[in-house]
Short mmCIF file of N, CA and C and ligand atoms in Angstrom, two decimals:
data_model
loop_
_atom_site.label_atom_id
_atom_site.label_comp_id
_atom_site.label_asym_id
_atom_site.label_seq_id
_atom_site.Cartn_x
_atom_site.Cartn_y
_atom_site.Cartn_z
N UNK T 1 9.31 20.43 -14.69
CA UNK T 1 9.42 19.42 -15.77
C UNK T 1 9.20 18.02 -15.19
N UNK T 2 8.43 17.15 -16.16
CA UNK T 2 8.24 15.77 -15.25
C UNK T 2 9.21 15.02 -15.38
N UNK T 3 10.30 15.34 -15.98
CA UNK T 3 11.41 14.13 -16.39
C UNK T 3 12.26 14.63 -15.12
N UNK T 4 12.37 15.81 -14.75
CA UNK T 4 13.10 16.27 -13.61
C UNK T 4 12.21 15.69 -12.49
N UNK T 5 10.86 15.70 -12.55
CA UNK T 5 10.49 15.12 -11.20
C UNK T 5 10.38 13.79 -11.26
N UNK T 6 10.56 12.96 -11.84
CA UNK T 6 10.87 11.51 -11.62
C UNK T 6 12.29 11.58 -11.09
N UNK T 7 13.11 11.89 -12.18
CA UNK T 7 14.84 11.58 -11.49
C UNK T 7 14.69 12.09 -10.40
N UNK T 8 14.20 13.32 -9.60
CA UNK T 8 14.33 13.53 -8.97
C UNK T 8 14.02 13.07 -6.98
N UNK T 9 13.02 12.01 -7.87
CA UNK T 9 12.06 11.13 -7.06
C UNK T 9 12.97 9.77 -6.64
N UNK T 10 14.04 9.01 -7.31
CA UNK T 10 14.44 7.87 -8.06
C UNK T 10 15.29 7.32 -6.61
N UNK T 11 15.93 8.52 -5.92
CA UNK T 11 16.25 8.19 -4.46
C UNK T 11 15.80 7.69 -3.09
N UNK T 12 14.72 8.27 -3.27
CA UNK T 12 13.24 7.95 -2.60
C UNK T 12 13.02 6.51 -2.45
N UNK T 13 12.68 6.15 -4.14
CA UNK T 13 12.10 4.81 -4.64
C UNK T 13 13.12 4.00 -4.17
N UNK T 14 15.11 4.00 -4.08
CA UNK T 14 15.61 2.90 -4.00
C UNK T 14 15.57 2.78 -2.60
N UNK T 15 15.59 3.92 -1.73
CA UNK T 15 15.62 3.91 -0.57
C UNK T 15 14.78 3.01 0.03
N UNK T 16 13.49 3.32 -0.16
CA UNK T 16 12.50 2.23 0.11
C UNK T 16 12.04 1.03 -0.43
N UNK T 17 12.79 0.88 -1.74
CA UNK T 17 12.71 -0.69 -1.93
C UNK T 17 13.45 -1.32 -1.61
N UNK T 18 14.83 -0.47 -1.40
CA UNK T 18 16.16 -1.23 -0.65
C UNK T 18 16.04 -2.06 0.82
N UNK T 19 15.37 -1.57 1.32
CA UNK T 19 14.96 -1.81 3.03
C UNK T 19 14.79 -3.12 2.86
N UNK T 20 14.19 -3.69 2.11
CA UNK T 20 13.67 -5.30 2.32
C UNK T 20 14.83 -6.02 2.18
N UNK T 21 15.74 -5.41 1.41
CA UNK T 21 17.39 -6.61 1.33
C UNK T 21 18.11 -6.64 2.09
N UNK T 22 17.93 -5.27 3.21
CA UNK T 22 19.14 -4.97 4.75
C UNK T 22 18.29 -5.56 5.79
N UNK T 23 16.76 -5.32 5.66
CA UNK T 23 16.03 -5.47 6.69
C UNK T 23 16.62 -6.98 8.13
N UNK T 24 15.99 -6.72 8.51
CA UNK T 24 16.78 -8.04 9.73
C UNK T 24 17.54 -7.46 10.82
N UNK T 25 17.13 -8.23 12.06
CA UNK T 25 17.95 -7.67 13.51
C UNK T 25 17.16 -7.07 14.34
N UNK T 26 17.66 -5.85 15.32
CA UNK T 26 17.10 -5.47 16.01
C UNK T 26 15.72 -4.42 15.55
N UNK T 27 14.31 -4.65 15.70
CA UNK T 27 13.71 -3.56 15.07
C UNK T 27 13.83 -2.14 15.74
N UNK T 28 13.35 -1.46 15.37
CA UNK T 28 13.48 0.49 16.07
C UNK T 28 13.19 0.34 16.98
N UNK T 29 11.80 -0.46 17.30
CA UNK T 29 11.17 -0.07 18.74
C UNK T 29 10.97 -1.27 19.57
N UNK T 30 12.53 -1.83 19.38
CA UNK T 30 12.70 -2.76 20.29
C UNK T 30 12.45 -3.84 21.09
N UNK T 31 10.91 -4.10 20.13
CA UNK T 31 10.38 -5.17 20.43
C UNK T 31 8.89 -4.37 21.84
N UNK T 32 8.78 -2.53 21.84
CA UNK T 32 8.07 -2.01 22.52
C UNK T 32 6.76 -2.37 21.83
N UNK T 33 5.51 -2.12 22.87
CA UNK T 33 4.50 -2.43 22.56
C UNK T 33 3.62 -1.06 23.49
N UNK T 34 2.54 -0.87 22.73
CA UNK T 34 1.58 0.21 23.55
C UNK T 34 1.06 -0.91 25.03
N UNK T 35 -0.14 0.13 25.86
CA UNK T 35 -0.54 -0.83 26.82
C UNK T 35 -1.93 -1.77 26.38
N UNK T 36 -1.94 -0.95 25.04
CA UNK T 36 -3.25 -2.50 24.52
C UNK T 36 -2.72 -3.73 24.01
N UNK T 37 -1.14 -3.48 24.00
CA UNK T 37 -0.84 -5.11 23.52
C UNK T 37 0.24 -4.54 22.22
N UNK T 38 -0.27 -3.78 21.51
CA UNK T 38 0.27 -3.78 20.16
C UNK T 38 1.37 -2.96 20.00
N UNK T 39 2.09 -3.43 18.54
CA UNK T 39 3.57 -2.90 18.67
C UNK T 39 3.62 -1.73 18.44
N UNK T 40 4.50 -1.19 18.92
CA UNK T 40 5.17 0.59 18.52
C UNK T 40 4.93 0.46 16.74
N UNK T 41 6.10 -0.01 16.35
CA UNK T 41 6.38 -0.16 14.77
C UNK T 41 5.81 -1.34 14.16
N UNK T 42 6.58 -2.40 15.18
CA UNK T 42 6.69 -4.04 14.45
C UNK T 42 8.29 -4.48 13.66
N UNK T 43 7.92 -5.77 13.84
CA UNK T 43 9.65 -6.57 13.04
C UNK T 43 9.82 -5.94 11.82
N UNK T 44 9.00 -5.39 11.13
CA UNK T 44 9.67 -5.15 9.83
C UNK T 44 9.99 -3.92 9.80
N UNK T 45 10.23 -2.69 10.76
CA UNK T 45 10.88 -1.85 11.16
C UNK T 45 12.14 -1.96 11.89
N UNK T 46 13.28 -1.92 10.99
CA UNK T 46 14.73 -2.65 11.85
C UNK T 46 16.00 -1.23 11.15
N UNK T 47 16.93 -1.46 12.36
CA UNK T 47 17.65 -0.41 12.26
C UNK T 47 18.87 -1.07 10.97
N UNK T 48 18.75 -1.77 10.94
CA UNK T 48 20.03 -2.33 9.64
C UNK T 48 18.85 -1.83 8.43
N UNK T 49 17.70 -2.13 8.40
CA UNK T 49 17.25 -1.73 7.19
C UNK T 49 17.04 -0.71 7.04
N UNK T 50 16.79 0.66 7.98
CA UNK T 50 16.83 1.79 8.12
C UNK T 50 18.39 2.61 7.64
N UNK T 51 18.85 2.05 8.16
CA UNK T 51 20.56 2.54 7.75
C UNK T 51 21.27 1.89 6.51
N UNK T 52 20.60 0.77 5.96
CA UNK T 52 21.18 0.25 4.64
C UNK T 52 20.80 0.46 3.90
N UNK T 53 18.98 0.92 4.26
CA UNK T 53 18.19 1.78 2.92
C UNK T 53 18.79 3.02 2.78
N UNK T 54 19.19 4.33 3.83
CA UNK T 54 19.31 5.30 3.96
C UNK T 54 20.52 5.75 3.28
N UNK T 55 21.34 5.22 2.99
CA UNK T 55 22.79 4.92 3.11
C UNK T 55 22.81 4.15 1.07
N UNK T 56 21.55 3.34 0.67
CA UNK T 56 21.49 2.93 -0.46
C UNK T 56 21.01 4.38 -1.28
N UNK T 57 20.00 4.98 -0.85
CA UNK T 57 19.39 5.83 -1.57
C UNK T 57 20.59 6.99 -1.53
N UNK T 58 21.14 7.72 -0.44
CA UNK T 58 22.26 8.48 -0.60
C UNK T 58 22.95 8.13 -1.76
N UNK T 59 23.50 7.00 -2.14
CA UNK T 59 24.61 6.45 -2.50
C UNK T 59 23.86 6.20 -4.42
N UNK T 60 22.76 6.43 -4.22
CA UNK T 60 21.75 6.29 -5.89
C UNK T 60 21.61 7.92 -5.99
N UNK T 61 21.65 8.62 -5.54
CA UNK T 61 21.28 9.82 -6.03
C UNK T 61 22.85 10.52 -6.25
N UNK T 62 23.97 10.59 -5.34
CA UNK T 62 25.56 11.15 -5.24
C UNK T 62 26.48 10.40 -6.31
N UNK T 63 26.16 8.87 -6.27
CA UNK T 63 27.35 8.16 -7.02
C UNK T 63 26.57 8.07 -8.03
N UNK T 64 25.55 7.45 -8.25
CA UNK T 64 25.08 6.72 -9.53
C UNK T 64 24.31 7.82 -10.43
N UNK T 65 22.59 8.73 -10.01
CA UNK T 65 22.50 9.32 -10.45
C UNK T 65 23.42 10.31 -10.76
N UNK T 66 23.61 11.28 -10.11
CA UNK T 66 24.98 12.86 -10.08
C UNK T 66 25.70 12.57 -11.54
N UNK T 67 26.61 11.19 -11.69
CA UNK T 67 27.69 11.94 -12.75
C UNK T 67 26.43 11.93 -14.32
N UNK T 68 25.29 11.18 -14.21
CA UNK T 68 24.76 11.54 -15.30
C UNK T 68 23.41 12.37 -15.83
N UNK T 69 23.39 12.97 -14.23
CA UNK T 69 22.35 14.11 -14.52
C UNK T 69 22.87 15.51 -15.44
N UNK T 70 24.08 16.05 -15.80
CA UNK T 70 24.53 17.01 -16.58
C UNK T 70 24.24 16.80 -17.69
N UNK T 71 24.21 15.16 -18.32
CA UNK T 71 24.50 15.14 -19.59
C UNK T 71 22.93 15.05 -20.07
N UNK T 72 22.11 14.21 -18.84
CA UNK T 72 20.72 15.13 -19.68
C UNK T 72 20.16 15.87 -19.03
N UNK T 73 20.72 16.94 -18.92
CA UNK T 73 20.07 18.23 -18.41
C UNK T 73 19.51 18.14 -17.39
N UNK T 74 19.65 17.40 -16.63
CA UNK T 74 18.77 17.37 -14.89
C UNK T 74 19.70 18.12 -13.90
N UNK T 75 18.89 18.94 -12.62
CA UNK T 75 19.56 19.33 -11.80
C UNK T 75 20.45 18.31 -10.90
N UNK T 76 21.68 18.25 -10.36
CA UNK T 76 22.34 17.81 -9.28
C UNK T 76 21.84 17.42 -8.22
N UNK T 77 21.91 16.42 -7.76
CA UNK T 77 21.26 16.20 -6.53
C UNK T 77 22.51 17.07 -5.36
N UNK T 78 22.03 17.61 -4.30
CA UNK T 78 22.86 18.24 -3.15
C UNK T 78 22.93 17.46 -2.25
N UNK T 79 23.58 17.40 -1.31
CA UNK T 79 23.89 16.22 -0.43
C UNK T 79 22.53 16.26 0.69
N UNK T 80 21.92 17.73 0.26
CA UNK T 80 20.96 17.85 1.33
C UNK T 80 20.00 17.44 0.67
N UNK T 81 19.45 17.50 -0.45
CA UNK T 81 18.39 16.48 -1.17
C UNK T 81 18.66 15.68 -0.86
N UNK T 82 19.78 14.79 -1.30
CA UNK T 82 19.95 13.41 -1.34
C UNK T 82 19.21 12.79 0.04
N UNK T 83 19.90 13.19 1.25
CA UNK T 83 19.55 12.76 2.67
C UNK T 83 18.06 13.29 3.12
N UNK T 84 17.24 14.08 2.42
CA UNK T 84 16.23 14.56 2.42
C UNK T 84 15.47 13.60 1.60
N UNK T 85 15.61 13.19 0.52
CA UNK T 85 14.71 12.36 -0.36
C UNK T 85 14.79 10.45 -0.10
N UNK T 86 16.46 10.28 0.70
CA UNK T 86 16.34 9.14 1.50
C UNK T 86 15.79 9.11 2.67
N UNK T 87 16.33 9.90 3.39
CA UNK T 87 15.77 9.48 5.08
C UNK T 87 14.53 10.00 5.40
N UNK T 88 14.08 10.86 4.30
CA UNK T 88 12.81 11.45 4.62
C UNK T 88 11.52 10.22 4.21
N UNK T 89 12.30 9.26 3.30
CA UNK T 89 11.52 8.19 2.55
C UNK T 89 11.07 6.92 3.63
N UNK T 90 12.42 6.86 4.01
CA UNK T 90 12.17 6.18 5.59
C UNK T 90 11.77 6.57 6.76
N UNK T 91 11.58 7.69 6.93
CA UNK T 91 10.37 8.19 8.31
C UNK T 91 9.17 8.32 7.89
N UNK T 92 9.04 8.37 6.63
CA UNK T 92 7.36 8.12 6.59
C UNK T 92 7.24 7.04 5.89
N UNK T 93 7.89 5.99 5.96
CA UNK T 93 7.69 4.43 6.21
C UNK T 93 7.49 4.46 7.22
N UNK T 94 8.41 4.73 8.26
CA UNK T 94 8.46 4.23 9.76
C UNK T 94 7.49 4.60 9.92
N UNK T 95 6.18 6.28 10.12
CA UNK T 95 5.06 6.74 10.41
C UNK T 95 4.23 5.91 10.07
N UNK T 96 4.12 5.88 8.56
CA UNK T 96 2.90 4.66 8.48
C UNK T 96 3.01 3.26 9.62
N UNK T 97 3.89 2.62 9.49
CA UNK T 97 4.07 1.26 10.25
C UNK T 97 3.18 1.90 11.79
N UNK T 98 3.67 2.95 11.90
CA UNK T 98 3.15 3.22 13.78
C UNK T 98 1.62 3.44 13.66
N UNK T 99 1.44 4.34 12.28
CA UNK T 99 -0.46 4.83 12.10
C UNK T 99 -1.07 2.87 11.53
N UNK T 100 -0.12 2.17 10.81
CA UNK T 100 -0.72 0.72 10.99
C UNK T 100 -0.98 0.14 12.41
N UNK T 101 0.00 0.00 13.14
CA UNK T 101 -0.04 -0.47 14.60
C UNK T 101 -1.33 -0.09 15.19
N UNK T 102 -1.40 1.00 15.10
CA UNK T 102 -2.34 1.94 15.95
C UNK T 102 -3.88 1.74 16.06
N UNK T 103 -3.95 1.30 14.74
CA UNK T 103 -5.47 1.04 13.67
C UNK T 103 -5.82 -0.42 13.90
N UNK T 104 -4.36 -1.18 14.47
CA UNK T 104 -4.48 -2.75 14.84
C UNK T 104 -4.08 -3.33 13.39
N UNK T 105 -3.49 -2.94 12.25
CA UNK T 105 -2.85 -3.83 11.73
C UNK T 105 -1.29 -4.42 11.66
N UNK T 106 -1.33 -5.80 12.28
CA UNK T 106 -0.34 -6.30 12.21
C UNK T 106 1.05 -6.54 10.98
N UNK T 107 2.12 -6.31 11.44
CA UNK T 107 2.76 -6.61 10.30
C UNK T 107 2.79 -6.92 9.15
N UNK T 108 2.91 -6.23 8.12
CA UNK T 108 2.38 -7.06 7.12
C UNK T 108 1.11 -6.53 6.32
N UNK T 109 0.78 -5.98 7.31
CA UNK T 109 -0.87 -5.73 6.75
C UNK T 109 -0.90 -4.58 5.86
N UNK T 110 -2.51 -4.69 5.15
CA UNK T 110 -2.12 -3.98 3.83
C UNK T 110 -2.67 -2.91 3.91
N UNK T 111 -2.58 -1.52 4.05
CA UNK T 111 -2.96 -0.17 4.39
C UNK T 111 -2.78 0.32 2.70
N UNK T 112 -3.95 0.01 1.75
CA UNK T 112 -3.90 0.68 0.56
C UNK T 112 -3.72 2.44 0.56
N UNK T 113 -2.98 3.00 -0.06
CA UNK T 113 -3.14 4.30 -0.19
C UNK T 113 -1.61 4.72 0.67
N UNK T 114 -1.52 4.53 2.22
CA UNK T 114 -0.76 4.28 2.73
C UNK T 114 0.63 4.14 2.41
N UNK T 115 0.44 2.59 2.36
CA UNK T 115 1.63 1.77 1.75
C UNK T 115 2.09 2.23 0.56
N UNK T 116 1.33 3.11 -0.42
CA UNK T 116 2.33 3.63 -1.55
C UNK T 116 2.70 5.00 -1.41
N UNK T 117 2.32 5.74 -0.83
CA UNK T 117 2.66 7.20 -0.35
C UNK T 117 3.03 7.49 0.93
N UNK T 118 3.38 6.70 1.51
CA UNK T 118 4.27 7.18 2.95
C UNK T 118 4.99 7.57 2.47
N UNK T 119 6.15 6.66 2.03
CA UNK T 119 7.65 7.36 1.75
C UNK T 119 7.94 8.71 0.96
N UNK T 120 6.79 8.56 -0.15
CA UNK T 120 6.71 9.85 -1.25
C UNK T 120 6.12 10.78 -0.56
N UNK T 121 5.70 10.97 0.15
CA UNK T 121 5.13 12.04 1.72
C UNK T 121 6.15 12.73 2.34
N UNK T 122 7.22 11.90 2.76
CA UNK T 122 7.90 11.70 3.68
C UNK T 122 9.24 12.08 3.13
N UNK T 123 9.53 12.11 1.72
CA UNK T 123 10.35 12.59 1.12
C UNK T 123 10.20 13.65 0.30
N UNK T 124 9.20 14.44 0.11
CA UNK T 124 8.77 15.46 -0.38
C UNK T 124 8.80 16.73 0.34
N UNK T 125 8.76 16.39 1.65
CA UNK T 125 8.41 17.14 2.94
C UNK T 125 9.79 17.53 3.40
N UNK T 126 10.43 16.36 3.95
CA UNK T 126 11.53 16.13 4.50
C UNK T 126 12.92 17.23 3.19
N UNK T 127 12.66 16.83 2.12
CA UNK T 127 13.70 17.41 1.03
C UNK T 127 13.37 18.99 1.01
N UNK T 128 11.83 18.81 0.85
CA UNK T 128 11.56 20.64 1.27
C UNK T 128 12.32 21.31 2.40
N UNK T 129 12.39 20.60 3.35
CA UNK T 129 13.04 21.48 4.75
C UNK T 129 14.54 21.12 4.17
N UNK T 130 15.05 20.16 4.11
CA UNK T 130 16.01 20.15 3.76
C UNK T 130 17.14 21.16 3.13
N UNK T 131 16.67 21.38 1.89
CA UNK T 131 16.93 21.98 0.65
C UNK T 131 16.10 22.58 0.02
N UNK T 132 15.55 24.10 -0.21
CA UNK T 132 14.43 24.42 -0.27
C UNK T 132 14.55 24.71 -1.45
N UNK T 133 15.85 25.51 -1.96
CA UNK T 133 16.49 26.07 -3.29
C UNK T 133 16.08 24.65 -4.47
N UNK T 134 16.74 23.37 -3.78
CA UNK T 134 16.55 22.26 -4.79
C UNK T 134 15.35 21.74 -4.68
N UNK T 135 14.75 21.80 -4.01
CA UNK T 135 13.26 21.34 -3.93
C UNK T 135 12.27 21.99 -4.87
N UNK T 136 12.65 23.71 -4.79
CA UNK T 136 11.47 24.52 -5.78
C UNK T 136 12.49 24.67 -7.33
N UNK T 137 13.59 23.67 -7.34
CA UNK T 137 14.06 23.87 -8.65
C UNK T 137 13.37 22.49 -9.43
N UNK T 138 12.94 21.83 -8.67
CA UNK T 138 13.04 20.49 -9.27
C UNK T 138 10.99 20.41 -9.38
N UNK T 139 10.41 20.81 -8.09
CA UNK T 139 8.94 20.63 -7.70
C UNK T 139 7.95 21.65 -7.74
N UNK T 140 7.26 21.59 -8.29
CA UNK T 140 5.84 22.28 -8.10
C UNK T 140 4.53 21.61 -8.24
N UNK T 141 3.80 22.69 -8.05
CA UNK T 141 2.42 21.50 -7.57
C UNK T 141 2.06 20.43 -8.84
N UNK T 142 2.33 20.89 -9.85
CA UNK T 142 1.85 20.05 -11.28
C UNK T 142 2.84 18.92 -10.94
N UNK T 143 3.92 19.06 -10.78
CA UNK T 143 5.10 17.65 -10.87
C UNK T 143 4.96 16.96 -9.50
N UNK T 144 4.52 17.17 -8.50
CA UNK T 144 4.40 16.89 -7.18
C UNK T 144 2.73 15.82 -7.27
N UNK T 145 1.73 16.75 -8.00
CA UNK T 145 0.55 15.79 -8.67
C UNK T 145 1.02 14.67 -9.34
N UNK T 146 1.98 14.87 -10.51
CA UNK T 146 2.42 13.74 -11.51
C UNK T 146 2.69 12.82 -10.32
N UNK T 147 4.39 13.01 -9.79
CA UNK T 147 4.46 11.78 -8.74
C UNK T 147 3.42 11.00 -7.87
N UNK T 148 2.84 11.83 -7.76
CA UNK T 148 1.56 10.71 -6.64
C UNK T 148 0.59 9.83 -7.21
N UNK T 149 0.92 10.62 -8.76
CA UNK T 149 -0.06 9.72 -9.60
C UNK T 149 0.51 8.47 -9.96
N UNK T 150 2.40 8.79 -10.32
CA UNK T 150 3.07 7.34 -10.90
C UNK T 150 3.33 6.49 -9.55
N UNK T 151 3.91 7.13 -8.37
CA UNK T 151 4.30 6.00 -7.49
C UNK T 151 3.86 5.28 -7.42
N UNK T 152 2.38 5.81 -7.08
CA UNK T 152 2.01 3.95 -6.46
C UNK T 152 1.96 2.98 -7.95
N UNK T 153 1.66 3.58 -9.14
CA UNK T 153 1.75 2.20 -10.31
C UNK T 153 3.33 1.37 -9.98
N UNK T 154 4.49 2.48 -9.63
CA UNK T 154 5.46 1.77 -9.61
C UNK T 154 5.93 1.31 -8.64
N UNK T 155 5.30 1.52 -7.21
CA UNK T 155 5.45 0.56 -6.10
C UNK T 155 4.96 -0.47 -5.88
N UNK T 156 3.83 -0.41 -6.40
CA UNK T 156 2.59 -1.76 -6.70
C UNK T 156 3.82 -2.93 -7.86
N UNK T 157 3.59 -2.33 -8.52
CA UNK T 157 4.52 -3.08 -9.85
C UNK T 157 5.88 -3.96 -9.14
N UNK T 158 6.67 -2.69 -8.55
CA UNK T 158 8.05 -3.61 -7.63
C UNK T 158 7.95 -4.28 -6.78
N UNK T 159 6.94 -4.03 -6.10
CA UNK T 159 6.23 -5.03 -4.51
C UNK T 159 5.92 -6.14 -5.58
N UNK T 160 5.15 -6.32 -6.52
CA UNK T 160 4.77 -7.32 -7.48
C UNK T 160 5.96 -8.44 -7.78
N UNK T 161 6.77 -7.62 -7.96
CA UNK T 161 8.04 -8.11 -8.47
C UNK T 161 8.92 -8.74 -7.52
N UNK T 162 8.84 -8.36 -6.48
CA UNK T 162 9.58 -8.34 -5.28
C UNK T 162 9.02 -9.62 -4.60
N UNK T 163 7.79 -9.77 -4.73
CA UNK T 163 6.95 -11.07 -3.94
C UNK T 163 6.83 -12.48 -4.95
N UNK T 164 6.95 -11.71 -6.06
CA UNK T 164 7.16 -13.16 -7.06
C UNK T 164 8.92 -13.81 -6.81
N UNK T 165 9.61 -13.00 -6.62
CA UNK T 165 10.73 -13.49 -6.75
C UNK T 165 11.50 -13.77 -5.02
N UNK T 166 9.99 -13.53 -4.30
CA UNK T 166 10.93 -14.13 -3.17
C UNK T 166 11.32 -13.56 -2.32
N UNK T 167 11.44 -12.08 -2.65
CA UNK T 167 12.22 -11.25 -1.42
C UNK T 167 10.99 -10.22 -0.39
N UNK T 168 9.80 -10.49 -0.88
CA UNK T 168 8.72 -10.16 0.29
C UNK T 168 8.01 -11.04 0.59
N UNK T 169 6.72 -11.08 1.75
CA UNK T 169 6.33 -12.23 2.10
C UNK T 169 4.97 -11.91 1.70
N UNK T 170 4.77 -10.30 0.81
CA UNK T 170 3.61 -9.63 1.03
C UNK T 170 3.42 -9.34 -0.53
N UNK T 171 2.48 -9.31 -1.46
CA UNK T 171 2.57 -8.03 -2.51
C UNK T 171 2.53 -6.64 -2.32
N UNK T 172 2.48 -6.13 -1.43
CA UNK T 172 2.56 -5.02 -1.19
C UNK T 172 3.35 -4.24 -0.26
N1 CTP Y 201 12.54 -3.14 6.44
C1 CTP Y 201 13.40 -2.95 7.52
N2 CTP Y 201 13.53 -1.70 8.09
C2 CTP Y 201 12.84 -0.65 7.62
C3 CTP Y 201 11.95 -0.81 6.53
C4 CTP Y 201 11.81 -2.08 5.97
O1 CTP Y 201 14.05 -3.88 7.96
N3 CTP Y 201 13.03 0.56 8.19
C5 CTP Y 201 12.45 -4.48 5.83
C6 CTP Y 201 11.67 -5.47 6.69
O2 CTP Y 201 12.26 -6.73 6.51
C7 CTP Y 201 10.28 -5.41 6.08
C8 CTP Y 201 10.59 -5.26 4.60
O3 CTP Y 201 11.76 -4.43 4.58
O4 CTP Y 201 9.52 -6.58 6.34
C9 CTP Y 201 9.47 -4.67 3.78
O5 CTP Y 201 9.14 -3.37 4.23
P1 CTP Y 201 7.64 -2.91 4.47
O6 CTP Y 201 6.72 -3.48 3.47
O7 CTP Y 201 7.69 -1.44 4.66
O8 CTP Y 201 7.36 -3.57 5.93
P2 CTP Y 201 6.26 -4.61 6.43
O9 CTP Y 201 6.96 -5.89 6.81
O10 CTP Y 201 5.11 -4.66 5.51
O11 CTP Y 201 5.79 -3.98 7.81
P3 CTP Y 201 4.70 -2.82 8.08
O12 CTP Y 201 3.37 -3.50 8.14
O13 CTP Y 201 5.14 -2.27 9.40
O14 CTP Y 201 4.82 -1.83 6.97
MG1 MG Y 202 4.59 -3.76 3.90
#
């Protein structure tokens, strides 16, 4: 059902839009660099935003979504979704940032295609191993198509939103 695969998606999405409000401090890779010069990740890979996104999206799918998925008929998120559809959202952020590095784009830079499906990659995958029972209750290939089709309108849209009002330095 596609109304199940959006809610089901909705952890994902805060996870990774959350990152930009914790972001700041030490980044993952410590300020490492390959031997051509360029960074592992880069500054906008930081462990406060990693753990405040991770920790936001948990906390959107257990507290906030959960008590009102019964009343319209959506499955429960499990604690192993939950941490599957967050932290899985943020390692394939973090992946892209390293396949950006790699390619030579600096921070910041705009990797179309990329930049809106890492995380939805990365949380699709990650929730599958996770939780396999809640994964094939919620996903199949038709609803797994739908999502890839809406994310990026609605990552594009919040990055939009997000750079008008200040809290990115990027639209995207
Ligand atoms: N952020 C963070 N830690 C993360 C992910 C994001 O601190 N694990 C914060 C950073 O402040 C980052 C912002 O959220 O600048 C926006 O995230 P994103 O667009 O993914 O990072 P970029 O700065 O564009 O860096 P990159 O080119 O590596 O994607
Ligand atoms: Mg970016």
């Amino acid at each position: 059902m596609l109304v199940a695969a959006l809610w089901g998606i909705l952890p994902a999405y805060v996870a990774n839009s959350s990152a930009v409000l914790w972001g700041g401090g030490t980044p993952i890779d410590l300020g490492s660099r390959f031997p051509d010069g360029r960074r592992v990740l880069g500054d906008g890979k930081t462990f406060r935003g990693f753990v405040g996104a991770l920790l936001t999206g948990g906390a959107m799918a257990l507290l906030i979504l959960n008590p009102l998925s019964p009343a319209l008929g959506l499955p429960r998120f499990t604690v192993a979704a939950a941490a599957g559809l967050s932290g899985g959202a943020l390692l394939g952020d973090v992946g892209a940032s390293f396949l950006k590095r790699r390619i030579g784009l600096n921070r910041g830079g705009m990797a179309p295609g990329l930049d809106q499906l890492d995380f939805l990659a990365g949380a699709l995958v990650a929730t599958y191993l996770a939780d396999p029972a809640w994964f094939a209750a919620v996903y199949d290939p038709a609803s797994i198509a739908f999502v890839a089709v809406v994310t990026p309108l609605v990552h594009v849209s919040v990055n939009l939103f997000a750079y008008k009002v200040g809290l990115k330095e990027e639209p995207w």
